[in-house]
JSON list of C-alpha atoms and ligand atoms in Angstrom, two decimals:
[
{"chain": "A", "resi": 243, "resn": "MET", "atom": "CA", "xyz": [99.80, 87.35, 94.96]},
{"chain": "A", "resi": 244, "resn": "ARG", "atom": "CA", "xyz": [100.87, 90.77, 96.19]},
{"chain": "A", "resi": 245, "resn": "VAL", "atom": "CA", "xyz": [101.72, 93.76, 94.00]},
{"chain": "A", "resi": 246, "resn": "ALA", "atom": "CA", "xyz": [103.01, 97.19, 95.03]},
{"chain": "A", "resi": 247, "resn": "VAL", "atom": "CA", "xyz": [102.04, 100.32, 93.14]},
{"chain": "A", "resi": 248, "resn": "LEU", "atom": "CA", "xyz": [104.60, 103.10, 93.53]},
{"chain": "A", "resi": 249, "resn": "ASN", "atom": "CA", "xyz": [103.95, 106.68, 92.45]},
{"chain": "A", "resi": 250, "resn": "GLY", "atom": "CA", "xyz": [106.59, 109.36, 92.14]},
{"chain": "A", "resi": 251, "resn": "PRO", "atom": "CA", "xyz": [106.66, 113.12, 92.59]},
{"chain": "A", "resi": 252, "resn": "ASN", "atom": "CA", "xyz": [103.73, 115.40, 91.86]},
{"chain": "A", "resi": 253, "resn": "LEU", "atom": "CA", "xyz": [101.35, 112.53, 91.19]},
{"chain": "A", "resi": 254, "resn": "ASN", "atom": "CA", "xyz": [99.63, 113.48, 94.45]},
{"chain": "A", "resi": 255, "resn": "LEU", "atom": "CA", "xyz": [98.42, 116.54, 92.51]},
{"chain": "A", "resi": 256, "resn": "LEU", "atom": "CA", "xyz": [96.66, 114.59, 89.77]},
{"chain": "A", "resi": 257, "resn": "GLY", "atom": "CA", "xyz": [93.34, 116.17, 88.91]},
{"chain": "A", "resi": 258, "resn": "VAL", "atom": "CA", "xyz": [94.66, 119.65, 89.70]},
{"chain": "A", "resi": 259, "resn": "ARG", "atom": "CA", "xyz": [98.00, 119.45, 87.94]},
{"chain": "A", "resi": 260, "resn": "GLU", "atom": "CA", "xyz": [97.98, 120.35, 84.21]},
{"chain": "A", "resi": 261, "resn": "PRO", "atom": "CA", "xyz": [94.62, 118.62, 83.67]},
{"chain": "A", "resi": 262, "resn": "ALA", "atom": "CA", "xyz": [94.81, 119.07, 79.88]},
{"chain": "A", "resi": 263, "resn": "LEU", "atom": "CA", "xyz": [97.83, 116.76, 79.98]},
{"chain": "A", "resi": 264, "resn": "TYR", "atom": "CA", "xyz": [97.22, 114.47, 82.95]},
{"chain": "A", "resi": 265, "resn": "GLY", "atom": "CA", "xyz": [93.42, 114.42, 83.08]},
{"chain": "A", "resi": 266, "resn": "HIS", "atom": "CA", "xyz": [90.86, 115.20, 85.75]},
{"chain": "A", "resi": 267, "resn": "GLN", "atom": "CA", "xyz": [91.10, 112.00, 87.75]},
{"chain": "A", "resi": 268, "resn": "THR", "atom": "CA", "xyz": [92.78, 112.27, 91.12]},
{"chain": "A", "resi": 269, "resn": "LEU", "atom": "CA", "xyz": [95.36, 109.80, 92.38]},
{"chain": "A", "resi": 270, "resn": "ALA", "atom": "CA", "xyz": [92.66, 108.46, 94.72]},
{"chain": "A", "resi": 271, "resn": "ASP", "atom": "CA", "xyz": [90.48, 107.79, 91.65]},
{"chain": "A", "resi": 272, "resn": "VAL", "atom": "CA", "xyz": [93.35, 105.93, 89.99]},
{"chain": "A", "resi": 273, "resn": "GLU", "atom": "CA", "xyz": [93.93, 103.95, 93.19]},
{"chain": "A", "resi": 274, "resn": "ALA", "atom": "CA", "xyz": [90.24, 102.97, 93.32]},
{"chain": "A", "resi": 275, "resn": "MET", "atom": "CA", "xyz": [90.40, 101.75, 89.69]},
{"chain": "A", "resi": 276, "resn": "VAL", "atom": "CA", "xyz": [93.53, 99.72, 90.39]},
{"chain": "A", "resi": 277, "resn": "ARG", "atom": "CA", "xyz": [92.12, 98.23, 93.60]},
{"chain": "A", "resi": 278, "resn": "ALA", "atom": "CA", "xyz": [88.92, 97.20, 91.79]},
{"chain": "A", "resi": 279, "resn": "GLU", "atom": "CA", "xyz": [90.94, 95.49, 89.06]},
{"chain": "A", "resi": 280, "resn": "ALA", "atom": "CA", "xyz": [93.23, 93.85, 91.62]},
{"chain": "A", "resi": 281, "resn": "ALA", "atom": "CA", "xyz": [90.22, 92.50, 93.52]},
{"chain": "A", "resi": 282, "resn": "SER", "atom": "CA", "xyz": [88.84, 90.94, 90.34]},
{"chain": "A", "resi": 283, "resn": "LEU", "atom": "CA", "xyz": [92.24, 89.35, 89.69]},
{"chain": "A", "resi": 284, "resn": "GLY", "atom": "CA", "xyz": [92.54, 88.12, 93.29]},
{"chain": "A", "resi": 285, "resn": "VAL", "atom": "CA", "xyz": [95.62, 90.26, 93.89]},
{"chain": "A", "resi": 286, "resn": "GLU", "atom": "CA", "xyz": [96.51, 92.31, 96.97]},
{"chain": "A", "resi": 287, "resn": "VAL", "atom": "CA", "xyz": [97.75, 95.85, 96.36]},
{"chain": "A", "resi": 288, "resn": "GLU", "atom": "CA", "xyz": [100.09, 98.05, 98.40]},
{"chain": "A", "resi": 289, "resn": "TRP", "atom": "CA", "xyz": [99.69, 101.63, 97.22]},
{"chain": "A", "resi": 290, "resn": "SER", "atom": "CA", "xyz": [102.14, 104.46, 97.88]},
{"chain": "A", "resi": 291, "resn": "GLN", "atom": "CA", "xyz": [103.22, 107.86, 96.59]},
{"chain": "A", "resi": 292, "resn": "SER", "atom": "CA", "xyz": [106.18, 110.03, 97.46]},
{"chain": "A", "resi": 293, "resn": "ASN", "atom": "CA", "xyz": [107.71, 113.26, 96.26]},
{"chain": "A", "resi": 294, "resn": "HIS", "atom": "CA", "xyz": [111.10, 112.24, 97.64]},
{"chain": "A", "resi": 295, "resn": "GLU", "atom": "CA", "xyz": [113.70, 110.22, 95.78]},
{"chain": "A", "resi": 296, "resn": "GLY", "atom": "CA", "xyz": [115.15, 108.59, 98.91]},
{"chain": "A", "resi": 297, "resn": "VAL", "atom": "CA", "xyz": [111.72, 107.55, 100.13]},
{"chain": "A", "resi": 298, "resn": "LEU", "atom": "CA", "xyz": [111.09, 105.90, 96.76]},
{"chain": "A", "resi": 299, "resn": "VAL", "atom": "CA", "xyz": [114.48, 104.16, 96.92]},
{"chain": "A", "resi": 300, "resn": "ASP", "atom": "CA", "xyz": [113.54, 102.85, 100.38]},
{"chain": "A", "resi": 301, "resn": "ALA", "atom": "CA", "xyz": [110.18, 101.72, 99.00]},
{"chain": "A", "resi": 302, "resn": "VAL", "atom": "CA", "xyz": [111.87, 99.81, 96.15]},
{"chain": "A", "resi": 303, "resn": "GLN", "atom": "CA", "xyz": [114.34, 98.20, 98.56]},
{"chain": "A", "resi": 304, "resn": "ALA", "atom": "CA", "xyz": [111.43, 97.14, 100.74]},
{"chain": "A", "resi": 305, "resn": "LEU", "atom": "CA", "xyz": [109.75, 95.30, 97.84]},
{"chain": "A", "resi": 306, "resn": "ARG", "atom": "CA", "xyz": [112.16, 92.43, 98.16]},
{"chain": "A", "resi": 307, "resn": "GLY", "atom": "CA", "xyz": [110.61, 89.33, 99.69]},
{"chain": "A", "resi": 308, "resn": "ARG", "atom": "CA", "xyz": [107.33, 91.15, 100.38]},
{"chain": "A", "resi": 309, "resn": "VAL", "atom": "CA", "xyz": [105.67, 91.49, 96.97]},
{"chain": "A", "resi": 310, "resn": "ASP", "atom": "CA", "xyz": [105.71, 89.50, 93.75]},
{"chain": "A", "resi": 311, "resn": "GLY", "atom": "CA", "xyz": [105.95, 92.53, 91.50]},
{"chain": "A", "resi": 312, "resn": "ALA", "atom": "CA", "xyz": [105.30, 96.23, 91.13]},
{"chain": "A", "resi": 313, "resn": "VAL", "atom": "CA", "xyz": [103.59, 98.78, 88.92]},
{"chain": "A", "resi": 314, "resn": "VAL", "atom": "CA", "xyz": [105.62, 101.97, 88.97]},
{"chain": "A", "resi": 315, "resn": "ASN", "atom": "CA", "xyz": [104.97, 105.47, 87.75]},
{"chain": "A", "resi": 316, "resn": "PRO", "atom": "CA", "xyz": [108.31, 107.04, 88.68]},
{"chain": "A", "resi": 317, "resn": "ALA", "atom": "CA", "xyz": [107.14, 110.40, 87.26]},
{"chain": "A", "resi": 318, "resn": "ALA", "atom": "CA", "xyz": [110.09, 112.74, 86.65]},
{"chain": "A", "resi": 319, "resn": "PHE", "atom": "CA", "xyz": [112.51, 110.47, 88.56]},
{"chain": "A", "resi": 320, "resn": "GLY", "atom": "CA", "xyz": [112.08, 107.95, 85.76]},
{"chain": "A", "resi": 321, "resn": "HIS", "atom": "CA", "xyz": [114.03, 110.29, 83.53]},
{"chain": "A", "resi": 322, "resn": "THR", "atom": "CA", "xyz": [116.79, 111.06, 86.00]},
{"chain": "A", "resi": 323, "resn": "SER", "atom": "CA", "xyz": [117.19, 108.73, 88.96]},
{"chain": "A", "resi": 324, "resn": "LEU", "atom": "CA", "xyz": [120.10, 106.33, 88.78]},
{"chain": "A", "resi": 325, "resn": "ALA", "atom": "CA", "xyz": [119.45, 105.68, 92.47]},
{"chain": "A", "resi": 326, "resn": "LEU", "atom": "CA", "xyz": [116.01, 104.30, 91.62]},
{"chain": "A", "resi": 327, "resn": "ARG", "atom": "CA", "xyz": [117.51, 102.26, 88.78]},
{"chain": "A", "resi": 328, "resn": "ASP", "atom": "CA", "xyz": [120.15, 100.84, 91.12]},
{"chain": "A", "resi": 329, "resn": "ALA", "atom": "CA", "xyz": [117.47, 99.94, 93.67]},
{"chain": "A", "resi": 330, "resn": "PHE", "atom": "CA", "xyz": [115.50, 97.97, 91.06]},
{"chain": "A", "resi": 331, "resn": "LEU", "atom": "CA", "xyz": [118.72, 96.27, 89.91]},
{"chain": "A", "resi": 332, "resn": "ALA", "atom": "CA", "xyz": [119.43, 95.33, 93.53]},
{"chain": "A", "resi": 333, "resn": "VAL", "atom": "CA", "xyz": [116.04, 93.87, 94.41]},
{"chain": "A", "resi": 334, "resn": "GLN", "atom": "CA", "xyz": [115.31, 92.13, 91.10]},
{"chain": "A", "resi": 335, "resn": "VAL", "atom": "CA", "xyz": [111.55, 92.49, 91.58]},
{"chain": "A", "resi": 336, "resn": "PRO", "atom": "CA", "xyz": [109.66, 92.43, 88.26]},
{"chain": "A", "resi": 337, "resn": "PHE", "atom": "CA", "xyz": [107.91, 95.68, 87.50]},
{"chain": "A", "resi": 338, "resn": "VAL", "atom": "CA", "xyz": [105.88, 97.44, 84.82]},
{"chain": "A", "resi": 339, "resn": "GLU", "atom": "CA", "xyz": [106.68, 101.11, 84.23]},
{"chain": "A", "resi": 340, "resn": "VAL", "atom": "CA", "xyz": [103.61, 103.26, 83.64]},
{"chain": "A", "resi": 341, "resn": "HIS", "atom": "CA", "xyz": [103.30, 106.84, 82.44]},
{"chain": "A", "resi": 342, "resn": "LEU", "atom": "CA", "xyz": [99.95, 108.55, 82.02]},
{"chain": "A", "resi": 343, "resn": "THR", "atom": "CA", "xyz": [101.18, 110.51, 79.04]},
{"chain": "A", "resi": 344, "resn": "ASN", "atom": "CA", "xyz": [103.01, 109.24, 75.99]},
{"chain": "A", "resi": 345, "resn": "ILE", "atom": "CA", "xyz": [106.46, 110.36, 77.12]},
{"chain": "A", "resi": 346, "resn": "PHE", "atom": "CA", "xyz": [107.90, 109.23, 73.78]},
{"chain": "A", "resi": 347, "resn": "GLY", "atom": "CA", "xyz": [105.99, 112.01, 72.05]},
{"chain": "A", "resi": 348, "resn": "ARG", "atom": "CA", "xyz": [106.85, 114.73, 74.54]},
{"chain": "A", "resi": 349, "resn": "GLU", "atom": "CA", "xyz": [109.88, 116.98, 75.13]},
{"chain": "A", "resi": 350, "resn": "PRO", "atom": "CA", "xyz": [113.21, 115.29, 74.30]},
{"chain": "A", "resi": 351, "resn": "GLU", "atom": "CA", "xyz": [114.23, 115.09, 77.98]},
{"chain": "A", "resi": 352, "resn": "ARG", "atom": "CA", "xyz": [111.13, 112.98, 78.73]},
{"chain": "A", "resi": 353, "resn": "ARG", "atom": "CA", "xyz": [111.61, 110.50, 75.88]},
{"chain": "A", "resi": 354, "resn": "HIS", "atom": "CA", "xyz": [114.10, 108.36, 77.75]},
{"chain": "A", "resi": 355, "resn": "THR", "atom": "CA", "xyz": [113.74, 106.61, 81.08]},
{"chain": "A", "resi": 356, "resn": "VAL", "atom": "CA", "xyz": [116.50, 105.05, 83.13]},
{"chain": "A", "resi": 357, "resn": "LEU", "atom": "CA", "xyz": [114.17, 102.21, 84.17]},
{"chain": "A", "resi": 358, "resn": "ALA", "atom": "CA", "xyz": [112.64, 101.15, 80.85]},
{"chain": "A", "resi": 359, "resn": "ASP", "atom": "CA", "xyz": [115.22, 98.49, 79.94]},
{"chain": "A", "resi": 360, "resn": "LEU", "atom": "CA", "xyz": [114.76, 96.85, 83.36]},
{"chain": "A", "resi": 361, "resn": "ALA", "atom": "CA", "xyz": [110.97, 96.77, 83.14]},
{"chain": "A", "resi": 362, "resn": "VAL", "atom": "CA", "xyz": [108.79, 93.86, 82.06]},
{"chain": "A", "resi": 363, "resn": "ALA", "atom": "CA", "xyz": [106.93, 96.44, 79.96]},
{"chain": "A", "resi": 364, "resn": "VAL", "atom": "CA", "xyz": [106.49, 100.18, 79.59]},
{"chain": "A", "resi": 365, "resn": "ILE", "atom": "CA", "xyz": [102.99, 101.57, 79.17]},
{"chain": "A", "resi": 366, "resn": "ALA", "atom": "CA", "xyz": [102.73, 105.22, 78.19]},
{"chain": "A", "resi": 367, "resn": "GLY", "atom": "CA", "xyz": [99.88, 107.33, 76.93]},
{"chain": "A", "resi": 368, "resn": "LEU", "atom": "CA", "xyz": [96.84, 105.43, 78.17]},
{"chain": "A", "resi": 369, "resn": "GLY", "atom": "CA", "xyz": [96.13, 107.79, 81.05]},
{"chain": "A", "resi": 370, "resn": "ALA", "atom": "CA", "xyz": [94.89, 106.18, 84.25]},
{"chain": "A", "resi": 371, "resn": "ARG", "atom": "CA", "xyz": [93.91, 103.05, 82.28]},
{"chain": "A", "resi": 372, "resn": "GLY", "atom": "CA", "xyz": [97.61, 102.43, 81.88]},
{"chain": "A", "resi": 373, "resn": "TYR", "atom": "CA", "xyz": [97.84, 101.42, 85.54]},
{"chain": "A", "resi": 374, "resn": "VAL", "atom": "CA", "xyz": [95.10, 98.82, 85.07]},
{"chain": "A", "resi": 375, "resn": "VAL", "atom": "CA", "xyz": [96.62, 97.51, 81.86]},
{"chain": "A", "resi": 376, "resn": "GLY", "atom": "CA", "xyz": [100.00, 97.44, 83.58]},
{"chain": "A", "resi": 377, "resn": "LEU", "atom": "CA", "xyz": [98.63, 95.51, 86.55]},
{"chain": "A", "resi": 378, "resn": "ARG", "atom": "CA", "xyz": [97.00, 92.95, 84.26]},
{"chain": "A", "resi": 379, "resn": "ALA", "atom": "CA", "xyz": [100.15, 92.52, 82.19]},
{"chain": "A", "resi": 380, "resn": "LEU", "atom": "CA", "xyz": [102.28, 92.11, 85.31]},
{"chain": "A", "resi": 381, "resn": "VAL", "atom": "CA", "xyz": [99.93, 89.55, 86.85]},
{"chain": "A", "resi": 382, "resn": "ASP", "atom": "CA", "xyz": [99.76, 87.60, 83.56]},
{"chain": "A", "resi": 383, "resn": "ARG", "atom": "CA", "xyz": [103.54, 87.52, 83.45]},
{"chain": "A", "resi": 384, "resn": "LEU", "atom": "CA", "xyz": [103.87, 86.48, 87.09]},
{"chain": "A", "resi": 385, "resn": "ARG", "atom": "CA", "xyz": [101.23, 83.76, 86.73]},
{"chain": "A", "resi": 386, "resn": "ALA", "atom": "CA", "xyz": [102.91, 82.44, 83.57]},
{"chain": "A", "resi": 387, "resn": "GLY", "atom": "CA", "xyz": [105.96, 81.91, 85.79]},
{"chain": "B", "resi": 622, "resn": "LIG", "atom": "C1", "xyz": [104.65, 111.16, 83.97]},
{"chain": "B", "resi": 622, "resn": "LIG", "atom": "C2", "xyz": [105.53, 111.73, 82.87]},
{"chain": "B", "resi": 622, "resn": "LIG", "atom": "C3", "xyz": [106.75, 112.42, 83.46]},
{"chain": "B", "resi": 622, "resn": "LIG", "atom": "O1", "xyz": [107.55, 112.99, 82.43]},
{"chain": "B", "resi": 622, "resn": "LIG", "atom": "C4", "xyz": [106.32, 113.54, 84.39]},
{"chain": "B", "resi": 622, "resn": "LIG", "atom": "O2", "xyz": [107.46, 114.12, 85.01]},
{"chain": "B", "resi": 622, "resn": "LIG", "atom": "C5", "xyz": [105.33, 113.12, 85.39]},
{"chain": "B", "resi": 622, "resn": "LIG", "atom": "C6", "xyz": [104.25, 112.20, 84.99]},
{"chain": "B", "resi": 622, "resn": "LIG", "atom": "C7", "xyz": [103.34, 110.55, 83.39]},
{"chain": "B", "resi": 622, "resn": "LIG", "atom": "O3", "xyz": [102.69, 109.81, 84.13]},
{"chain": "B", "resi": 622, "resn": "LIG", "atom": "O4", "xyz": [102.98, 110.84, 82.24]},
{"chain": "B", "resi": 622, "resn": "LIG", "atom": "O5", "xyz": [105.33, 113.58, 86.52]},
{"chain": "B", "resi": 622, "resn": "LIG", "atom": "O6", "xyz": [105.34, 110.11, 84.62]}
]
């Protein structure tokens, strides 16, 4: 089984960026956690991050036929990007949406995402653990058929 992990804008600055909110772990630390979990589940991971909406749209389009599912932290584009939503609608690849913070308890403009209703699940507020929980949930769902 193959799973892609897609990360949106500014997540490359994890560890430096607003650490009181997003924590001290870097994106490389999160990647290492996810890869360790994936190895124990017998799952291959493709990891990527982009600050650019079009690059993320291309990445979603490229999921089709190549991976079984995806774990996605769309970052701010999750609140705004109909292009990303349309890409997920087009490819029909199951995905779990992950946010480090509990977006539902933050500013009003962060409480809604344009992807949530398409997702297998939304995990928000667990910090970096959310990626691991999301991966497990996705793999469980995919293995259940
Ligand atoms: C985030 C939440 C978003 O509102 C924000 O724009 C991010 C990170 C999170 O992981 O908590 O960049 O997706």
